[in-house]
Coordinates of C-alpha atoms and ligand atoms in Angstrom, one line a residue:
X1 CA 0.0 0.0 0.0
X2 CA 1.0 3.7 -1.2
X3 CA 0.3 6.3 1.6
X4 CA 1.0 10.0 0.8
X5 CA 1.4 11.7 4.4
X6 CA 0.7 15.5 4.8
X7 CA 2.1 17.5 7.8
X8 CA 1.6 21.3 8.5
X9 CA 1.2 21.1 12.1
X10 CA 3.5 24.2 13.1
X11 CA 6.9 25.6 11.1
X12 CA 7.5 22.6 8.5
X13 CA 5.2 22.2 5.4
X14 CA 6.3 18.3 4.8
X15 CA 4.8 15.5 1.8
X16 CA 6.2 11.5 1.9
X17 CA 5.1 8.7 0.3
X18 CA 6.0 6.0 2.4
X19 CA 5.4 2.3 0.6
X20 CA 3.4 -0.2 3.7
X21 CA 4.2 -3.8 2.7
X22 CA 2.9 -5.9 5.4
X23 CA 4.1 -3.9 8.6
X24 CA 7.3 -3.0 6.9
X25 CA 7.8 1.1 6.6
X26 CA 9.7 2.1 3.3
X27 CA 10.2 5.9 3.1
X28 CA 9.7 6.9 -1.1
X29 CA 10.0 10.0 -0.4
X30 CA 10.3 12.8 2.2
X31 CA 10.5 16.3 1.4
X32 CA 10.4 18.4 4.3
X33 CA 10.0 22.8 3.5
X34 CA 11.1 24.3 6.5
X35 CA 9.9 27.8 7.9
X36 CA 13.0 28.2 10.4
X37 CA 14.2 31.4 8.4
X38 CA 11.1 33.2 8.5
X39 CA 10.0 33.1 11.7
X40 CA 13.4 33.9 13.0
X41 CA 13.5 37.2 12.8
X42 CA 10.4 36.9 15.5
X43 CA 11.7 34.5 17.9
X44 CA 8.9 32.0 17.4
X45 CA 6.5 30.4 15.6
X46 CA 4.2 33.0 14.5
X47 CA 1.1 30.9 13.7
X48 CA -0.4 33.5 11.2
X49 CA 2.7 33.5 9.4
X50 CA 2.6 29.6 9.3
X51 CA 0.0 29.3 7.9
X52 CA 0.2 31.9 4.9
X53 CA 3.7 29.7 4.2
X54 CA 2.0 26.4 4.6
X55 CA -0.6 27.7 1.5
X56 CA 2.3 29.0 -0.7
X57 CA 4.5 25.6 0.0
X58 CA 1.7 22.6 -0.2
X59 CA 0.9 21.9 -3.7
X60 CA 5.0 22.8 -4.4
X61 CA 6.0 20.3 -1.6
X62 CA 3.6 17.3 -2.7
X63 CA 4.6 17.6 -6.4
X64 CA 8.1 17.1 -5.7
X65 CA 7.3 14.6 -3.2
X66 CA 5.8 12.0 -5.8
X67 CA 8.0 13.3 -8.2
X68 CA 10.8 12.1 -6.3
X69 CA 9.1 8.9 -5.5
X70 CA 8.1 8.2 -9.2
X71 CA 4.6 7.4 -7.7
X72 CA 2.3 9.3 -9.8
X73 CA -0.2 11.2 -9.0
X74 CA -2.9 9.3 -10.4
X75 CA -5.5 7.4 -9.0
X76 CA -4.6 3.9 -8.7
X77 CA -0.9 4.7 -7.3
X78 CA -1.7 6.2 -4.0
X79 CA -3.9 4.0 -2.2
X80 CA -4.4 6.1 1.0
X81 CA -3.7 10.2 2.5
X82 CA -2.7 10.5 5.5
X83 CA -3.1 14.0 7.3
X84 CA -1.8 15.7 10.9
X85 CA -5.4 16.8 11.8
X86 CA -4.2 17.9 15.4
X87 CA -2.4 18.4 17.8
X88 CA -0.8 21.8 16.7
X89 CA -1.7 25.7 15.5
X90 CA -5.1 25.7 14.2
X91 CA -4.5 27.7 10.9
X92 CA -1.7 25.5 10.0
X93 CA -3.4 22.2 11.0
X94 CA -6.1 23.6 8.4
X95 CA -4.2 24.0 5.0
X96 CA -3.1 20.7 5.4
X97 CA -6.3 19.3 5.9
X98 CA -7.6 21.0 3.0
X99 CA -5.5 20.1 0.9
X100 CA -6.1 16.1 2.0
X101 CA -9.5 16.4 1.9
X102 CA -9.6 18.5 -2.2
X103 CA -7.2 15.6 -3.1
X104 CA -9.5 12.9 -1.7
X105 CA -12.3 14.0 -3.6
X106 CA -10.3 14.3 -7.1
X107 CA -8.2 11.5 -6.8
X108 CA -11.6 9.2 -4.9
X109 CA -8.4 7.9 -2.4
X110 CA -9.8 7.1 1.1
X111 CA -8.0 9.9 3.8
X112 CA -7.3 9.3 7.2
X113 CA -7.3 12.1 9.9
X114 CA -3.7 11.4 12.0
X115 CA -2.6 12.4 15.4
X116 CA 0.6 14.4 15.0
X117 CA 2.2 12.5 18.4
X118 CA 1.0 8.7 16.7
X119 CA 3.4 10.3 14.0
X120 CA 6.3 10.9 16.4
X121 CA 6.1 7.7 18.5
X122 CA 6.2 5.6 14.7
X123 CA 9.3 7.6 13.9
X124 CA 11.9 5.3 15.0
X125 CA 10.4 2.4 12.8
X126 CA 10.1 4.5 9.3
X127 CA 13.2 3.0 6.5
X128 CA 14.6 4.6 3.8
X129 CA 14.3 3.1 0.2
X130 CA 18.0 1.3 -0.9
X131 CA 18.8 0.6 2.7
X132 CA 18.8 -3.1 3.4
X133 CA 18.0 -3.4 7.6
X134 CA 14.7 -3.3 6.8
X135 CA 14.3 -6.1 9.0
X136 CA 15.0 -3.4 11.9
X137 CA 11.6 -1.8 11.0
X138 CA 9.6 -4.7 10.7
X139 CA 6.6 -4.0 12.9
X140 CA 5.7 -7.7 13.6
X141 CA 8.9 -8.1 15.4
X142 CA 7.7 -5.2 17.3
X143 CA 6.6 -6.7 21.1
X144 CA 4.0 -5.5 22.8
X145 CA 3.2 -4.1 25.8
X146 CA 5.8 -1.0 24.9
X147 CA 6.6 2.3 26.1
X148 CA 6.8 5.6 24.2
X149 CA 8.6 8.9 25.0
X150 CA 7.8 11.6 22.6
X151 CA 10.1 14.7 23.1
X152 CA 9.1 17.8 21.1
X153 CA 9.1 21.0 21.0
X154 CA 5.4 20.8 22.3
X155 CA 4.9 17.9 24.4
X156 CA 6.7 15.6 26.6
X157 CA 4.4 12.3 27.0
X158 CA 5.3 9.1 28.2
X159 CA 3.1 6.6 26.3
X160 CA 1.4 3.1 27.2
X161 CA 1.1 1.1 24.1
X162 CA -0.8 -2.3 24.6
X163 CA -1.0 -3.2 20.8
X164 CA 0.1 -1.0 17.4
X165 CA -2.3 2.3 17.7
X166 CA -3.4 1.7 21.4
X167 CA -2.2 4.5 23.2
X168 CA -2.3 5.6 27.1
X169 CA -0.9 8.5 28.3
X170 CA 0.8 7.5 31.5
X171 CA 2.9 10.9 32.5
X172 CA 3.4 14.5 30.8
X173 CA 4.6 17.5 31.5
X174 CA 3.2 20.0 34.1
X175 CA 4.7 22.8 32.5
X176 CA 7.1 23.6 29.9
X177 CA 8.1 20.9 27.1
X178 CA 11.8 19.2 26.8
X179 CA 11.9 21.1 23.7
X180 CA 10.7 24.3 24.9
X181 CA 13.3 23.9 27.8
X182 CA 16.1 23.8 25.9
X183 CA 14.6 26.7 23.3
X184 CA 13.9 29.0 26.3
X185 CA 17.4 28.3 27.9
X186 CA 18.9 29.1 24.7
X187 CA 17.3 32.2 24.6
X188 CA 18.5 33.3 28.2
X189 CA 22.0 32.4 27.2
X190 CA 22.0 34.2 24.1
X191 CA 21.8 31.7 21.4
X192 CA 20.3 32.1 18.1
X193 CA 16.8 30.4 17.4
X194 CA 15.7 27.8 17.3
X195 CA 18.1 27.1 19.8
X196 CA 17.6 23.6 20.9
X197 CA 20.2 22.0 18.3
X198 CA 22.3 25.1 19.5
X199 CA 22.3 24.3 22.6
X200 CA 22.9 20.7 22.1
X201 CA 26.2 21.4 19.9
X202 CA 28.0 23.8 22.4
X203 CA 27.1 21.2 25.0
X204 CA 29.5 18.5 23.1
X205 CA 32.5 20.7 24.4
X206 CA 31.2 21.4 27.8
X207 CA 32.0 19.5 31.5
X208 CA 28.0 18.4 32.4
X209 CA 29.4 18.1 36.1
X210 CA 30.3 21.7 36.3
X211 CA 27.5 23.3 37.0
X212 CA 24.4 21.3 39.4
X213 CA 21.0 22.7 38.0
X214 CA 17.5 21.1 39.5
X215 CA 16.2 17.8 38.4
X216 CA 12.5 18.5 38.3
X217 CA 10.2 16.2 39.7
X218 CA 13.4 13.2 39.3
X219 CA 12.0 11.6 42.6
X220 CA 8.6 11.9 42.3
X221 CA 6.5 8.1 42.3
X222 CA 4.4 9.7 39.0
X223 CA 5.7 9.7 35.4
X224 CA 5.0 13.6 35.2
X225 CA 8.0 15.9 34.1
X226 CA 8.8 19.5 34.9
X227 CA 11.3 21.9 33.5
X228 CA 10.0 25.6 33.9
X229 CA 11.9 25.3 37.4
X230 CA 15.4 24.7 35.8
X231 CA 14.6 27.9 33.3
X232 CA 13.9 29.8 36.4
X233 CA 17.2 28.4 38.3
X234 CA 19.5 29.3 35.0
X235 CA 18.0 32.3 35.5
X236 CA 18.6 33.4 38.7
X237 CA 21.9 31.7 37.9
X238 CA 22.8 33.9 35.0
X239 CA 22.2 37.2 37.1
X240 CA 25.7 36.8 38.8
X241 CA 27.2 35.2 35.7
X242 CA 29.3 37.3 32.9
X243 CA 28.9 35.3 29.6
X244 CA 31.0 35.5 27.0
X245 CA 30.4 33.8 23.8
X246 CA 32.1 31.2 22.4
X247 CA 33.5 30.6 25.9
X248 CA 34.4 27.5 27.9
X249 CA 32.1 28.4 30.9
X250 CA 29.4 28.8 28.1
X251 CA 29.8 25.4 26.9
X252 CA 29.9 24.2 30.4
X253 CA 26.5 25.8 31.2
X254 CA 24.8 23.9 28.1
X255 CA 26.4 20.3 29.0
X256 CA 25.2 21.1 32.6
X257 CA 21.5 22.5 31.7
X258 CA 21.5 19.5 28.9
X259 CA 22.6 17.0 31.6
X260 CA 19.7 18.2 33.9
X261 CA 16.8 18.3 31.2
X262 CA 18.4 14.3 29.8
X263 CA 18.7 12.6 33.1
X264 CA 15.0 13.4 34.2
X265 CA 14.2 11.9 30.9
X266 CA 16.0 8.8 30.9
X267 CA 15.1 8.4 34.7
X268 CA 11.1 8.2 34.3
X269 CA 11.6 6.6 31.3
X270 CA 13.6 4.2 32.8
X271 CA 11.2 3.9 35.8
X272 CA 8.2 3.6 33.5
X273 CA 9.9 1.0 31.6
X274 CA 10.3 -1.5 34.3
X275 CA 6.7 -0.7 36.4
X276 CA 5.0 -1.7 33.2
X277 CA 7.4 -4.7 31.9
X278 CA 7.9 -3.9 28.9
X279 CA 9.4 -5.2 25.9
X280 CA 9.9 -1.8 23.6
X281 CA 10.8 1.6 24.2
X282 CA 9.8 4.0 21.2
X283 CA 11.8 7.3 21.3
X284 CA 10.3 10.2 19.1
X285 CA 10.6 13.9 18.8
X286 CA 12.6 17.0 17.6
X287 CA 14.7 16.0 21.1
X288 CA 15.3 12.4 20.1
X289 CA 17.9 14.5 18.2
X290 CA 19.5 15.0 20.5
X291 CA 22.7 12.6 21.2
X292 CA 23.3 12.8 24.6
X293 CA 20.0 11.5 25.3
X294 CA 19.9 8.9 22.5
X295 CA 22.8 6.8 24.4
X296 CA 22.0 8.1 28.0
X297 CA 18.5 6.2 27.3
X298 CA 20.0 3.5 25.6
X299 CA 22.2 2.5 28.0
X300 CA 20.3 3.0 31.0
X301 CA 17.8 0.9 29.3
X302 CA 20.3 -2.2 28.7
X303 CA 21.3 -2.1 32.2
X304 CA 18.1 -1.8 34.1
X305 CA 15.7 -2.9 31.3
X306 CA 17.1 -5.3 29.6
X307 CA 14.4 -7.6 28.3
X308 CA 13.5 -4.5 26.0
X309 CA 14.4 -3.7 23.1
X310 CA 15.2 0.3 22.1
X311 CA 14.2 1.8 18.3
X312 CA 15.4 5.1 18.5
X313 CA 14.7 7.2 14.7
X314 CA 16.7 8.0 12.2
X315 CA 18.2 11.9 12.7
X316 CA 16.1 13.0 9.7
X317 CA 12.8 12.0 11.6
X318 CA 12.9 13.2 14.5
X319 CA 11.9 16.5 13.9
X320 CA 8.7 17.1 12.0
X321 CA 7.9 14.9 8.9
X322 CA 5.6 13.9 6.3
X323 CA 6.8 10.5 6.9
X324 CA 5.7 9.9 10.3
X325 CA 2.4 10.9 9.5
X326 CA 2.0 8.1 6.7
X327 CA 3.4 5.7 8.8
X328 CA 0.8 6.1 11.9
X329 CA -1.9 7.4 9.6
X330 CA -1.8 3.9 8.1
X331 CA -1.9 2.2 11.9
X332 CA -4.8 4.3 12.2
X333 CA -6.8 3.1 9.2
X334 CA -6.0 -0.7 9.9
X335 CA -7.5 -0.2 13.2
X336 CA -10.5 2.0 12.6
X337 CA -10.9 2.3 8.6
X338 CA -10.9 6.2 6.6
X339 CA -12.4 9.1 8.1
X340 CA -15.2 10.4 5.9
X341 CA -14.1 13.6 3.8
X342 CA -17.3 15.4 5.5
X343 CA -16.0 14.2 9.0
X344 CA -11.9 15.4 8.8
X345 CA -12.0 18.0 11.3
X346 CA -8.7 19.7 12.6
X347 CA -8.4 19.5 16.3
X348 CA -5.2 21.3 18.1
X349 CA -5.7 19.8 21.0
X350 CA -6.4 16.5 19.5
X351 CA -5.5 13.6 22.2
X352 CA -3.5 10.3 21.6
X353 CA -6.4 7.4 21.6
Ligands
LIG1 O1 9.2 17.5 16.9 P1 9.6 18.9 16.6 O2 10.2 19.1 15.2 O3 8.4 19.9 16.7 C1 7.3 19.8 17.5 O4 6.4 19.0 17.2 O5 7.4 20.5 18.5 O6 10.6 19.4 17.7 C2 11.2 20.6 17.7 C3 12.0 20.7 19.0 C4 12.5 22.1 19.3 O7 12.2 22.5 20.6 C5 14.0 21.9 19.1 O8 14.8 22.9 19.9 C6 14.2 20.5 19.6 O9 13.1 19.8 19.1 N1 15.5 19.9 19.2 C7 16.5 19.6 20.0 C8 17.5 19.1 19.2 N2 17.1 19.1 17.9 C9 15.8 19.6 17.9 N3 16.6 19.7 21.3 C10 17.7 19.2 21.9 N4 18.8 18.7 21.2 C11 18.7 18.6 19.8 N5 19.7 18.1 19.1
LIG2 ZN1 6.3 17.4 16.3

């Protein structure tokens, strides 16, 4: 089966096709349009903004998306669309949609509405065409009960998965995101936006042991996460600090903050892993980027958890992706069938079920 994904949740106007056989993910084709540069110059998303860009960039994005994949766009090649219809900003949740549903009706392909974070947690399990360890990816091998931990700039969820597209939401965060964490320390120290992957790279050079910055909520029995109180420590922190860029003590701070926001994360995780027994761990999310937690997690979960096994995705899907959104999209219409063209609705609060 053929799926063309859509995403245009927040800052990335992304088309795949993404070839099903069996349970097996092949990625076609990705193509991925990223805002970054626009919405700069405002230090955020602007959602208005997003949207206008999202309308420009679709049809552009989904033409060279089956171009690339030599899947045409006719009729009988793509067998299902698969569309982000929530969570994210409304306006930009919309064109997407739109655009699934006006395609739907010309091409007569079934579409099914797709939750952004399904997208994220099937991440890890999404091949490229030409590679050969497909059998990495092959979802039958997949064991259930597993665990998911979806690290975005938006959420941080730790996810219950009983069978492929059974979700439970077993701890979030209170407040701020892991990915908003590390954008809003960025900011305080200076660095340019978005600056998460900033952040990350000066941390490479830095001591983590330097500095001690709060653990929030490492000890707590729940599987809840909070980070607004480390953003409020650097801050306090910074006020008797004199930072100089490019410096040593500035790469210190990162590994330090970095080391604080990752061991919280591979703690619970860890924590979760074992109360529920499971056999997986999905990782997902623009923070699955980042390396320090990628092997933190990994080995943590060899030595404590070591029944399970640990699909982690490939660096170009961890942040947002068309790709993703096939991949679940099609979990989603094994289990419950297409969603009726007159019933896609965007939600941006949509929850995981
Ligand atoms: O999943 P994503 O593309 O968008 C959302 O759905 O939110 O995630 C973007 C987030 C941003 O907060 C960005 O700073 C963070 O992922 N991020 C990273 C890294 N790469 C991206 N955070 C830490 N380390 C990284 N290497
Ligand atoms: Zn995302």
């Amino acid at each position: 089966m053929i799926i063309l994904g859509i995403e245009t949740s927040c800052d990335e106007t992304s088309a795949a096709l993404v070839e099903a056989r069996g349970f097996n993910f092949h990625v076609l084709s990705n193509i991925v349009a990223s805002q970054i540069k626009i919405h700069a110059k405002y230090g955020g998303v602007v959602p208005e903004v997003a949207a206008r860009s999202h309308i420009t960039a679709i049809l552009p994005v989904i033409q060279k998306a089956l171009d690339e994949s030599k899947v045409k766009s006719r009729k009988s090649k793509v067998d299902l669309i698969a569309v982000t219809a929530g969570p994210g900003l409304i306006s930009a949740l919309s064109v997407g949609l739109e655009t699934a549903r006006y395609l739907g009706y010309a091409w007569g392909v079934p579409v099914v509405a797709t939750n952004h974070l399904a997208g994220h947690l099937y991440s890890s399990l999404l091949n490229t065409r030409g590679r050969t360890s497909f059998t990495r990816s092959d979802l039958k091998a997949l064991k259930f009960p597993a665990l998911g931990l979806i690290v975005s700039g938006g959420h941080t969820e730790l996810v219950f998965m009983k069978a492929h597209g059974n979700y439970k939401l077993i701890g979030e965060t209170l407040d701020d995101a892991a990915g908003e964490a590390f954008d809003k320390i960025a900011k305080l120290l200076g660095l340019s936006y978005p600056g998460g992957p900033e952040l990350a790279r000066l941390a490479e050079k830095g001591d983590p042991h330097a500095y001690e910055f709060p653990r929030g909520m490492i000890g707590s029995k729940d599987f809840n996460f909070s980070f607004s109180g480390l953003k409020t420590s650097l801050l306090y922190f910074l006020k008797s600090q004199k930072l100089v860029a490019k410096s040593q003590k500035l790469a210190n701070i990162c590994a330090s903050v970095q080391a604080a926001i990752v061991d919280v994360l591979v703690a619970k995780t860890v924590s979760a892993a074992k109360k529920y027994r499971v056999k997986t761990v999905l990782l997902g999310g623009g923070v699955a980027a980042n390396k320090s937690l990628r092997q933190k997690l990994k080995t943590a979960l060899k030595k404590d958890v070591s029944r399970s096994t640990f699909y982690v995705p490939r660096l170009e899907y961890c942040t947002d992706n068309a790709a993703m959104i096939a991949a679940a999209g099609y979990i989603t219409y094994k289990r419950r069938g297409a969603t009726p063209l007159d019933r896609l609705r965007v939600d941006p609060h949509l929850p995981l079920r």
